[in-house]
Amino acid sequence: MYFCTDLDIFETFDKLKQLKSYAIIALVCACLSSPLKVWGQDGMTTDIALLLKDEGFEDIKIQVAGDTVFAAFENRAYRGTFRGAATAIKKIAEARSDIHQFEILLNDYKMPQLIVHASRRGAIWNVRVDREMTAAKLRLREETAIAQSTGKIDITVYPMVSLVNNKLDHLFDYAVRLAPAVATTLWTGARLTIQPVFPIAYRLDSWDSKRCIQIGNANLQQQIISNRYVFASAAAGFFFPSRLGIQAQAGIHVGRNLDVYVNGGYTYKANNGPQTGFGVIRGSRKINVMLHADYYEAYTKLQFEIQAGRFLYGDYGGRFDITRHFGEYAIGVYGILTDGEHNAGFHFAIPFGGKRQKRKAFLRLRLPEYYAMEYSMQSNSRYWIEDMGQSFVTQPDQNHAAHYWEPRFVEDYVSRILNNDFQ
Amino acid sequence: MKKFLLSFCMLAVASVCVFMTSCKDDDEEAMKQNTTITGNVDDIVAQEIANGVTYSFVVNGTTYNSWDDVVADFEDLPAGTYTIQVIMEKDGETYEGEPTTFTIPTSGSVVVDVDIPTSDSEHSEGATFTINKGHGGGAAQ
């Protein structure tokens, strides 16, 4: 038999006390370690999200894993497609020196368009932009977006100036109009736009519809898909100028710099002003289909576009554009051959509003990011009179600079901004 | 500064293109050379003639036996107010369209709705012609 001595009892008691201390420490550690870890990640995530929110970004999703931040956001504050990404990366890098790798999804109307992979080695930033977005999308799928853009309204006041030089008794017809576009994002990929056009000053023929208040664009556009391989969108409603119907576009990203797509419309000519009334003009149905190829040459920063098919008013032909991108400026020339007629000219899109127009409230009044204009050398021939080589636009900001989601273009300018080579 | 200059240059180029190609040429000969008639009247008339009818066109009391003759004369007509009536002859019967009054502008274009009697004893729908007096100098918009 074994009897405990007093010494044994004391030793056992000490061991128990020791064990109890360990157990308490272990228990406290067990209880706190997990929340501490979660709190640490969440805190970092929240910090970054709030930082981006302060900068004016919307629909922000953040996840931090080690020294990598995964982010997705909508840029409704900074002009263009690259300035927002560069600013976000800069801000995060300044605030969090422990983050070295950035995976940034760039959304347009809540739909991811491109991903920016950026990392810093010393003072040098390495940037790559592509459409390999699947992994980042999956990571951020469960995250809750903050600063939702849904339902927020932008009123963008577009000036419209037209000069037409084809009269014998005076130098040119002119029209100055204002077209405030009321636009909002309804859900992922959906953009609702209503853009009446108000004449301010003009010298025009008595029948010219530009003398009247008109509905320019009043349509719902839905981006259906946008991934590494394909993209598609559709729109329905009033299109500018004076068309009512549906429009669709679908294409493939053949390479990193080359897109091939088909764009078609089924529209009627529409009376769309108080003077002319509202409604469809009987017998004015038109089906237009154009096949496009769009290539961006990164070294020269030249964008080549070729399109062929049936123009809006039924003439068959093609158009070729060469556009040089100077950062946010885009200047190009074009030529059109259609049904035996020809036209040529140039176009440009120049920055108009400020670099940053932050949306501070539910409603924002703003200037457009770019002012675009196109010069046509034809203004009186059969080409002009019979509306040849024409198309319609579904959005007021359809030009060669806004929404230009070209990976190499964005990559170049994000890299230049981060490396202080571009303001 | 660089951007301002770039913007300024682009706007200047656009303005120059418009103004350099412009001309104010209001003499009579230039107006004749710069008048064009377009529209669907010739198509409708040609289609009906194929059905065995004949047409004549009365413009301010002058009768023309073909649309081409009307067009040729329009190019010489000075600005002013005119009336056009289309008359169809079928199997010895005469059918008169409604007269239309219109104005030829000094410069610019006018769209004229014209009533054309057709071989099925109905009247044409949407027959129009456009008289355009002008020159091609370019457009920026």
CSV table of C-alpha atoms in Angstrom, one decimal, chain A:
chain,number,residue,atom,x,y,z
A,1,MET,CA,0.0,0.0,0.0
A,2,TYR,CA,1.0,3.5,-0.7
A,3,PHE,CA,0.4,6.3,1.8
A,4,CYS,CA,0.9,9.8,0.9
A,5,THR,CA,3.2,11.7,3.0
A,6,ASP,CA,2.9,15.3,3.8
A,7,LEU,CA,5.8,16.0,1.4
A,8,ASP,CA,4.0,14.1,-1.4
A,9,ILE,CA,0.8,16.1,-0.8
A,10,PHE,CA,2.7,19.4,-1.0
A,11,GLU,CA,4.5,18.4,-4.2
A,12,THR,CA,1.2,17.2,-5.8
A,13,PHE,CA,-0.4,20.5,-4.7
A,14,ASP,CA,2.4,22.5,-6.3
A,15,LYS,CA,2.2,20.6,-9.5
A,16,LEU,CA,-1.6,21.1,-9.6
A,17,LYS,CA,-1.2,24.8,-9.0
A,18,GLN,CA,1.4,24.8,-11.8
A,19,LEU,CA,-0.9,22.9,-14.1
A,20,LYS,CA,-3.8,25.1,-13.3
A,21,SER,CA,-1.7,28.2,-14.2
A,22,TYR,CA,-0.7,26.6,-17.5
A,23,ALA,CA,-4.3,25.6,-18.1
A,24,ILE,CA,-5.6,29.1,-17.5
A,25,ILE,CA,-2.9,30.6,-19.7
A,26,ALA,CA,-3.7,28.0,-22.4
A,27,LEU,CA,-7.4,28.7,-22.1
A,28,VAL,CA,-7.0,32.4,-22.3
A,29,CYS,CA,-4.7,32.0,-25.2
A,30,ALA,CA,-7.1,29.6,-26.9
A,31,CYS,CA,-10.0,32.0,-26.3
A,32,LEU,CA,-8.1,35.1,-27.4
A,33,SER,CA,-5.8,33.9,-30.1
A,34,SER,CA,-8.5,33.3,-32.8
A,35,PRO,CA,-10.4,36.6,-32.2
A,36,LEU,CA,-7.1,38.4,-32.1
A,37,LYS,CA,-6.2,37.0,-35.4
A,38,VAL,CA,-9.6,37.8,-36.9
A,39,TRP,CA,-9.6,41.3,-35.4
A,40,GLY,CA,-6.2,41.9,-36.8
A,41,GLN,CA,-7.2,41.0,-40.4
A,42,ASP,CA,-10.6,42.7,-40.2
A,43,GLY,CA,-9.0,45.8,-38.7
A,44,MET,CA,-6.5,46.0,-41.5
A,45,THR,CA,-9.2,45.3,-44.1
A,46,THR,CA,-11.5,48.0,-42.6
A,47,ASP,CA,-8.7,50.5,-42.5
A,48,ILE,CA,-7.9,50.0,-46.2
A,49,ALA,CA,-11.6,50.0,-47.2
A,50,LEU,CA,-12.2,53.3,-45.3
A,51,LEU,CA,-9.1,54.8,-46.9
A,52,LEU,CA,-10.4,54.0,-50.3
A,53,LYS,CA,-13.9,55.2,-49.4
A,54,ASP,CA,-12.4,58.5,-48.3
A,55,GLU,CA,-10.7,58.8,-51.7
A,56,GLY,CA,-14.2,58.5,-53.3
A,57,PHE,CA,-14.1,54.9,-54.5
A,58,GLU,CA,-17.3,52.9,-54.3
A,59,ASP,CA,-18.4,49.2,-54.1
A,60,ILE,CA,-15.1,48.5,-52.2
A,61,LYS,CA,-14.2,44.9,-51.3
A,62,ILE,CA,-11.0,44.2,-49.5
A,63,GLN,CA,-9.2,41.1,-48.4
A,64,VAL,CA,-5.7,41.0,-46.9
A,65,ALA,CA,-3.7,37.8,-47.0
A,66,GLY,CA,-0.1,38.1,-45.6
A,67,ASP,CA,1.6,40.9,-47.5
A,68,THR,CA,-1.0,40.9,-50.3
A,69,VAL,CA,-4.1,43.0,-50.6
A,70,PHE,CA,-7.0,41.9,-52.8
A,71,ALA,CA,-9.3,44.8,-53.7
A,72,ALA,CA,-12.2,45.5,-56.0
A,73,PHE,CA,-13.8,48.9,-56.5
A,74,GLU,CA,-15.6,51.2,-58.7
A,75,ASN,CA,-13.8,54.4,-59.6
A,76,ARG,CA,-16.4,57.2,-59.8
A,77,ALA,CA,-14.0,59.9,-58.5
A,78,TYR,CA,-10.9,59.9,-60.8
A,79,ARG,CA,-10.9,60.6,-64.5
A,80,GLY,CA,-10.2,57.8,-66.9
A,81,THR,CA,-9.5,54.1,-66.5
A,82,PHE,CA,-6.1,54.2,-65.0
A,83,ARG,CA,-5.9,57.1,-62.6
A,84,GLY,CA,-8.1,55.5,-60.0
A,85,ALA,CA,-6.2,52.3,-59.8
A,86,ALA,CA,-2.8,54.1,-59.5
A,87,THR,CA,-4.2,56.4,-56.7
A,88,ALA,CA,-5.7,53.5,-54.8
A,89,ILE,CA,-2.4,51.5,-54.9
A,90,LYS,CA,-0.4,54.6,-53.9
A,91,LYS,CA,-2.7,55.3,-50.9
A,92,ILE,CA,-2.7,51.8,-49.6
A,93,ALA,CA,1.1,51.6,-50.0
A,94,GLU,CA,1.5,54.8,-48.1
A,95,ALA,CA,-0.7,53.7,-45.3
A,96,ARG,CA,0.4,50.0,-45.0
A,97,SER,CA,4.1,49.5,-45.5
A,98,ASP,CA,3.7,45.8,-44.7
A,99,ILE,CA,1.7,45.3,-47.9
A,100,HIS,CA,3.9,44.6,-50.9
A,101,GLN,CA,1.6,42.9,-53.4
A,102,PHE,CA,-1.6,44.5,-54.9
A,103,GLU,CA,-4.3,42.6,-56.8
A,104,ILE,CA,-6.8,45.3,-57.8
A,105,LEU,CA,-10.0,44.5,-59.7
A,106,LEU,CA,-11.3,47.5,-61.6
A,107,ASN,CA,-15.0,47.6,-61.9
A,108,ASP,CA,-17.2,49.5,-64.4
A,109,TYR,CA,-20.8,49.6,-63.3
A,110,LYS,CA,-20.1,46.9,-60.7
A,111,MET,CA,-18.7,44.6,-63.4
A,112,PRO,CA,-14.9,43.7,-63.2
A,113,GLN,CA,-13.1,44.8,-66.4
A,114,LEU,CA,-9.4,44.4,-65.6
A,115,ILE,CA,-7.1,43.3,-62.8
A,116,VAL,CA,-4.0,45.2,-61.8
A,117,HIS,CA,-1.1,43.2,-60.4
A,118,ALA,CA,1.3,45.5,-58.8
A,119,SER,CA,4.3,45.0,-56.5
A,120,ARG,CA,7.1,47.2,-55.2
A,121,ARG,CA,10.8,46.4,-55.2
A,122,GLY,CA,12.6,49.3,-53.6
A,123,ALA,CA,11.5,52.4,-55.3
A,124,ILE,CA,10.4,50.7,-58.5
A,125,TRP,CA,6.9,49.5,-59.1
A,126,ASN,CA,6.2,46.5,-61.3
A,127,VAL,CA,2.8,46.6,-62.8
A,128,ARG,CA,0.9,44.1,-65.0
A,129,VAL,CA,-2.7,44.5,-66.1
A,130,ASP,CA,-4.8,41.7,-67.7
A,131,ARG,CA,-8.1,40.0,-67.6
A,132,GLU,CA,-7.1,37.0,-65.5
A,133,MET,CA,-9.7,38.0,-62.9
A,134,THR,CA,-11.1,34.7,-61.8
A,135,ALA,CA,-8.9,34.0,-58.7
A,136,ALA,CA,-9.4,37.5,-57.3
A,137,LYS,CA,-13.1,37.4,-58.0
A,138,LEU,CA,-13.4,34.2,-56.1
A,139,ARG,CA,-11.4,35.5,-53.1
A,140,LEU,CA,-13.6,38.6,-52.9
A,141,ARG,CA,-16.9,36.9,-53.6
A,142,GLU,CA,-17.8,36.5,-49.9
A,143,GLU,CA,-16.7,40.0,-48.9
A,144,THR,CA,-19.3,42.7,-48.3
A,145,ALA,CA,-18.9,45.8,-50.4
A,146,ILE,CA,-18.9,49.1,-48.7
A,147,ALA,CA,-19.9,52.5,-50.2
A,148,GLN,CA,-22.4,51.0,-52.6
A,149,SER,CA,-22.8,52.8,-55.8
A,150,THR,CA,-26.3,51.4,-56.5
A,151,GLY,CA,-28.9,54.1,-57.0
A,152,LYS,CA,-26.5,57.0,-56.7
A,153,ILE,CA,-27.2,59.6,-59.3
A,154,ASP,CA,-24.8,61.6,-61.5
A,155,ILE,CA,-26.0,64.5,-63.5
A,156,THR,CA,-23.3,65.1,-66.0
A,157,VAL,CA,-23.7,68.3,-68.1
A,158,TYR,CA,-22.5,67.6,-71.6
A,159,PRO,CA,-22.0,70.6,-73.9
A,160,MET,CA,-22.7,69.8,-77.6
A,161,VAL,CA,-21.3,72.1,-80.3
A,162,SER,CA,-21.9,71.5,-84.0
A,163,LEU,CA,-20.6,73.5,-86.9
A,164,VAL,CA,-21.7,72.5,-90.4
A,165,ASN,CA,-20.2,74.3,-93.3
A,166,ASN,CA,-22.4,73.7,-96.3
A,167,LYS,CA,-24.5,76.8,-96.9
A,168,LEU,CA,-24.0,79.2,-99.8
A,169,ASP,CA,-25.3,82.4,-98.2
A,170,HIS,CA,-23.6,82.1,-94.8
A,171,LEU,CA,-20.4,80.6,-93.4
A,172,PHE,CA,-21.8,77.8,-91.4
A,173,ASP,CA,-24.8,76.5,-89.5
A,174,TYR,CA,-24.1,76.1,-85.8
A,175,ALA,CA,-25.8,74.7,-82.8
A,176,VAL,CA,-24.8,75.0,-79.2
A,177,ARG,CA,-26.8,72.6,-76.9
A,178,LEU,CA,-26.6,71.3,-73.4
A,179,ALA,CA,-27.3,67.7,-72.6
A,180,PRO,CA,-27.5,66.9,-68.9
A,181,ALA,CA,-27.2,63.1,-68.6
A,182,VAL,CA,-28.9,61.6,-65.5
A,183,ALA,CA,-27.3,58.3,-64.9
A,184,THR,CA,-27.3,55.7,-62.2
A,185,THR,CA,-26.2,52.1,-61.7
A,186,LEU,CA,-29.2,49.9,-60.9
A,187,TRP,CA,-27.5,46.6,-60.3
A,188,THR,CA,-24.4,44.7,-61.5
A,189,GLY,CA,-23.6,45.9,-65.1
A,190,ALA,CA,-26.8,47.9,-65.5
A,191,ARG,CA,-26.7,51.6,-66.3
A,192,LEU,CA,-29.8,53.7,-66.7
A,193,THR,CA,-29.3,56.9,-68.6
A,194,ILE,CA,-31.7,59.7,-69.4
A,195,GLN,CA,-30.2,62.6,-71.3
A,196,PRO,CA,-32.5,65.3,-72.7
A,197,VAL,CA,-30.9,67.8,-75.1
A,198,PHE,CA,-31.7,71.5,-74.8
A,199,PRO,CA,-30.9,74.0,-77.6
A,200,ILE,CA,-29.1,77.1,-76.3
A,201,ALA,CA,-28.2,78.9,-79.5
A,202,TYR,CA,-28.4,77.9,-83.2
A,203,ARG,CA,-28.5,78.9,-86.8
A,204,LEU,CA,-30.2,76.0,-88.5
A,205,ASP,CA,-32.7,75.1,-91.2
A,206,SER,CA,-36.3,75.5,-90.0
A,207,TRP,CA,-36.8,71.7,-90.2
A,208,ASP,CA,-33.7,70.8,-88.3
A,209,SER,CA,-34.5,68.8,-85.2
A,210,LYS,CA,-31.5,70.3,-83.4
A,211,ARG,CA,-33.7,73.4,-82.9
A,212,CYS,CA,-36.0,71.5,-80.5
A,213,ILE,CA,-35.7,69.9,-77.1
A,214,GLN,CA,-35.1,66.2,-77.6
A,215,ILE,CA,-34.6,63.1,-75.7
A,216,GLY,CA,-31.0,62.2,-76.6
A,217,ASN,CA,-30.3,59.0,-74.7
A,218,ALA,CA,-33.0,57.4,-72.5
A,219,ASN,CA,-32.1,53.7,-72.2
A,220,LEU,CA,-31.1,50.9,-70.0
A,221,GLN,CA,-27.8,49.3,-70.8
A,222,GLN,CA,-26.8,45.9,-69.4
A,223,GLN,CA,-23.4,44.5,-69.5
A,224,ILE,CA,-24.0,40.8,-69.6
A,225,ILE,CA,-20.5,39.3,-69.3
A,226,SER,CA,-17.0,40.5,-69.1
A,227,ASN,CA,-14.2,38.1,-68.5
A,228,ARG,CA,-10.9,36.9,-69.9
A,229,TYR,CA,-12.4,35.5,-73.1
A,230,VAL,CA,-15.7,37.2,-73.9
A,231,PHE,CA,-17.7,40.3,-73.4
A,232,ALA,CA,-21.3,41.2,-74.2
A,233,SER,CA,-23.8,43.9,-73.5
A,234,ALA,CA,-27.3,45.0,-74.6
A,235,ALA,CA,-29.3,48.2,-74.4
A,236,ALA,CA,-32.9,49.2,-75.0
A,237,GLY,CA,-34.6,52.5,-75.3
A,238,PHE,CA,-33.9,55.8,-77.0
A,239,PHE,CA,-30.5,56.2,-78.6
A,240,PHE,CA,-28.8,59.3,-79.9
A,241,PRO,CA,-29.7,60.6,-82.4
A,242,SER,CA,-33.4,59.9,-82.7
A,243,ARG,CA,-33.5,56.1,-82.7
A,244,LEU,CA,-35.6,53.9,-80.6
A,245,GLY,CA,-35.1,50.2,-80.2
A,246,ILE,CA,-32.5,47.6,-79.0
A,247,GLN,CA,-28.8,47.3,-79.4
A,248,ALA,CA,-26.5,44.5,-78.6
A,249,GLN,CA,-22.8,43.9,-78.7
A,250,ALA,CA,-20.8,40.7,-78.2
A,251,GLY,CA,-17.2,39.8,-78.8
A,252,ILE,CA,-14.1,37.9,-77.8
A,253,HIS,CA,-10.7,39.0,-76.5
A,254,VAL,CA,-8.6,37.3,-79.1
A,255,GLY,CA,-5.4,38.4,-77.4
A,256,ARG,CA,-4.4,40.8,-74.7
A,257,ASN,CA,-4.5,43.7,-77.2
A,258,LEU,CA,-7.0,42.5,-79.8
A,259,ASP,CA,-10.8,42.4,-79.5
A,260,VAL,CA,-13.2,41.2,-82.2
A,261,TYR,CA,-16.8,41.9,-81.8
A,262,VAL,CA,-20.2,42.3,-83.5
A,263,ASN,CA,-22.4,45.3,-82.8
A,264,GLY,CA,-26.0,45.4,-84.0
A,265,GLY,CA,-29.1,47.4,-83.6
A,266,TYR,CA,-32.8,47.0,-84.4
A,267,THR,CA,-34.2,50.5,-84.3
A,268,TYR,CA,-36.9,52.9,-85.5
A,269,LYS,CA,-36.6,56.6,-86.1
A,270,ALA,CA,-38.4,58.2,-83.2
A,271,ASN,CA,-40.0,61.5,-82.7
A,272,ASN,CA,-38.6,62.5,-79.4
A,273,GLY,CA,-39.4,66.1,-78.6
A,274,PRO,CA,-42.3,68.2,-77.4
A,275,GLN,CA,-42.5,69.9,-80.8
A,276,THR,CA,-42.6,66.8,-82.9
A,277,GLY,CA,-44.4,64.6,-80.3
A,278,PHE,CA,-43.3,61.3,-79.1
A,279,GLY,CA,-43.6,58.0,-81.0
A,280,VAL,CA,-42.2,55.8,-83.7
A,281,ILE,CA,-42.2,56.8,-87.3
A,282,ARG,CA,-43.8,54.1,-89.4
A,283,GLY,CA,-41.6,52.4,-91.9
A,284,SER,CA,-38.4,53.7,-90.4
A,285,ARG,CA,-37.2,50.4,-89.1
A,286,LYS,CA,-33.5,49.8,-89.6
A,287,ILE,CA,-31.2,46.9,-88.8
A,288,ASN,CA,-27.6,47.7,-88.6
A,289,VAL,CA,-24.8,45.1,-88.0
A,290,MET,CA,-21.1,45.8,-87.9
A,291,LEU,CA,-18.1,43.5,-87.4
A,292,HIS,CA,-15.3,45.2,-85.5
A,293,ALA,CA,-11.7,44.5,-84.8
A,294,ASP,CA,-9.9,46.7,-82.3
A,295,TYR,CA,-6.1,46.4,-81.8
A,296,TYR,CA,-4.0,48.5,-79.4
A,297,GLU,CA,-0.3,48.7,-80.2
A,298,ALA,CA,1.4,49.4,-76.9
A,299,TYR,CA,4.8,50.7,-78.1
A,300,THR,CA,3.4,53.4,-80.3
A,301,LYS,CA,0.2,53.8,-78.2
A,302,LEU,CA,-1.8,53.5,-81.4
A,303,GLN,CA,-5.3,52.1,-81.5
A,304,PHE,CA,-6.4,50.5,-84.8
A,305,GLU,CA,-10.1,49.9,-85.4
A,306,ILE,CA,-11.6,48.4,-88.5
A,307,GLN,CA,-15.3,47.8,-88.9
A,308,ALA,CA,-17.4,46.6,-91.8
A,309,GLY,CA,-21.0,45.8,-92.4
A,310,ARG,CA,-24.3,47.6,-92.6
A,311,PHE,CA,-24.4,51.1,-91.3
A,312,LEU,CA,-27.4,52.6,-89.6
A,313,TYR,CA,-29.4,53.6,-92.6
A,314,GLY,CA,-28.8,50.5,-94.6
A,315,ASP,CA,-25.6,51.4,-96.6
A,316,TYR,CA,-22.9,48.7,-96.7
A,317,GLY,CA,-19.3,49.7,-96.2
A,318,GLY,CA,-16.5,50.0,-93.7
A,319,ARG,CA,-14.7,52.4,-91.5
A,320,PHE,CA,-11.0,52.5,-90.4
A,321,ASP,CA,-9.8,54.5,-87.5
A,322,ILE,CA,-6.3,55.1,-86.2
A,323,THR,CA,-6.2,56.8,-82.8
A,324,ARG,CA,-3.1,57.9,-80.9
A,325,HIS,CA,-3.5,57.9,-77.1
A,326,PHE,CA,-1.6,60.6,-75.2
A,327,GLY,CA,-2.5,59.6,-71.7
A,328,GLU,CA,-6.0,60.9,-71.3
A,329,TYR,CA,-6.0,62.6,-74.7
A,330,ALA,CA,-7.0,60.6,-77.7
A,331,ILE,CA,-6.6,62.0,-81.2
A,332,GLY,CA,-7.4,60.0,-84.3
A,333,VAL,CA,-8.2,60.0,-88.0
A,334,TYR,CA,-10.7,57.9,-89.9
A,335,GLY,CA,-11.8,57.0,-93.4
A,336,ILE,CA,-15.2,55.6,-94.5
A,337,LEU,CA,-16.1,53.8,-97.8
A,338,THR,CA,-19.7,53.0,-98.2
A,339,ASP,CA,-22.0,52.3,-101.2
A,340,GLY,CA,-19.5,54.0,-103.5
A,341,GLU,CA,-19.2,57.2,-101.3
A,342,HIS,CA,-16.4,58.1,-99.1
A,343,ASN,CA,-15.7,60.3,-96.1
A,344,ALA,CA,-12.8,61.0,-93.9
A,345,GLY,CA,-11.9,63.2,-91.0
A,346,PHE,CA,-10.5,63.3,-87.5
A,347,HIS,CA,-11.7,63.0,-84.0
A,348,PHE,CA,-10.5,63.8,-80.5
A,349,ALA,CA,-11.3,63.4,-76.9
A,350,ILE,CA,-9.7,65.8,-74.4
A,351,PRO,CA,-10.0,65.9,-70.6
A,352,PHE,CA,-12.7,68.3,-69.6
A,353,GLY,CA,-13.8,67.9,-66.0
A,354,GLY,CA,-11.2,67.9,-63.2
A,355,LYS,CA,-9.0,65.0,-62.5
A,356,ARG,CA,-11.0,64.2,-59.4
A,357,GLN,CA,-14.8,64.8,-59.0
A,358,LYS,CA,-15.7,63.0,-55.8
A,359,ARG,CA,-19.3,61.9,-55.3
A,360,LYS,CA,-20.0,63.2,-51.8
A,361,ALA,CA,-23.8,62.7,-51.7
A,362,PHE,CA,-26.5,60.7,-53.2
A,363,LEU,CA,-26.8,63.2,-56.1
A,364,ARG,CA,-23.8,64.7,-57.9
A,365,LEU,CA,-23.7,67.5,-60.5
A,366,ARG,CA,-20.6,67.2,-62.6
A,367,LEU,CA,-18.8,68.0,-65.8
A,368,PRO,CA,-18.0,65.2,-68.2
A,369,GLU,CA,-14.6,63.6,-68.0
A,370,TYR,CA,-13.9,64.2,-71.6
A,371,TYR,CA,-15.0,66.5,-74.4
A,372,ALA,CA,-15.1,64.7,-77.7
A,373,MET,CA,-15.6,65.9,-81.2
A,374,GLU,CA,-15.5,64.5,-84.7
A,375,TYR,CA,-14.8,66.3,-87.9
A,376,SER,CA,-16.3,65.0,-91.2
A,377,MET,CA,-15.0,66.3,-94.5
A,378,GLN,CA,-18.4,65.6,-96.1
A,379,SER,CA,-21.3,67.9,-95.3
A,380,ASN,CA,-23.4,68.1,-98.4
A,381,SER,CA,-22.9,65.3,-100.9
A,382,ARG,CA,-25.1,62.2,-101.3
A,383,TYR,CA,-23.1,60.8,-98.3
A,384,TRP,CA,-24.4,63.5,-96.1
A,385,ILE,CA,-27.9,63.9,-97.4
A,386,GLU,CA,-28.7,60.2,-97.3
A,387,ASP,CA,-27.1,59.8,-93.8
A,388,MET,CA,-24.5,57.3,-95.0
A,389,GLY,CA,-21.8,55.9,-92.7
A,390,GLN,CA,-23.8,56.6,-89.6
A,391,SER,CA,-24.3,54.9,-86.3
A,392,PHE,CA,-26.0,55.8,-83.1
A,393,VAL,CA,-24.6,56.0,-79.6
A,394,THR,CA,-26.1,54.3,-76.5
A,395,GLN,CA,-24.1,56.3,-73.9
A,396,PRO,CA,-23.3,60.0,-73.7
A,397,ASP,CA,-19.6,59.3,-72.9
A,398,GLN,CA,-18.9,57.0,-75.8
A,399,ASN,CA,-15.5,58.2,-77.1
A,400,HIS,CA,-12.0,56.9,-77.5
A,401,ALA,CA,-10.9,57.9,-73.9
A,402,ALA,CA,-13.7,57.2,-71.5
A,403,HIS,CA,-14.2,53.5,-70.4
A,404,TYR,CA,-11.1,52.5,-72.4
A,405,TRP,CA,-10.5,49.2,-70.7
A,406,GLU,CA,-7.4,48.2,-72.7
A,407,PRO,CA,-5.0,46.2,-70.5
A,408,ARG,CA,-1.7,47.4,-72.0
A,409,PHE,CA,-2.9,51.0,-72.0
A,410,VAL,CA,-4.0,50.9,-68.4
A,411,GLU,CA,-0.8,49.0,-67.4
A,412,ASP,CA,1.4,51.6,-69.0
A,413,TYR,CA,-0.2,54.6,-67.3
A,414,VAL,CA,-0.7,52.9,-63.9
A,415,SER,CA,3.0,52.0,-64.0
A,416,ARG,CA,4.0,55.5,-65.0
A,417,ILE,CA,2.0,57.2,-62.3
A,418,LEU,CA,3.3,54.9,-59.6
A,419,ASN,CA,6.9,55.4,-60.8
A,420,ASN,CA,6.3,59.2,-60.9
A,421,ASP,CA,6.6,59.4,-64.6
A,422,PHE,CA,3.1,60.8,-65.2
A,423,GLN,CA,0.9,63.2,-63.3
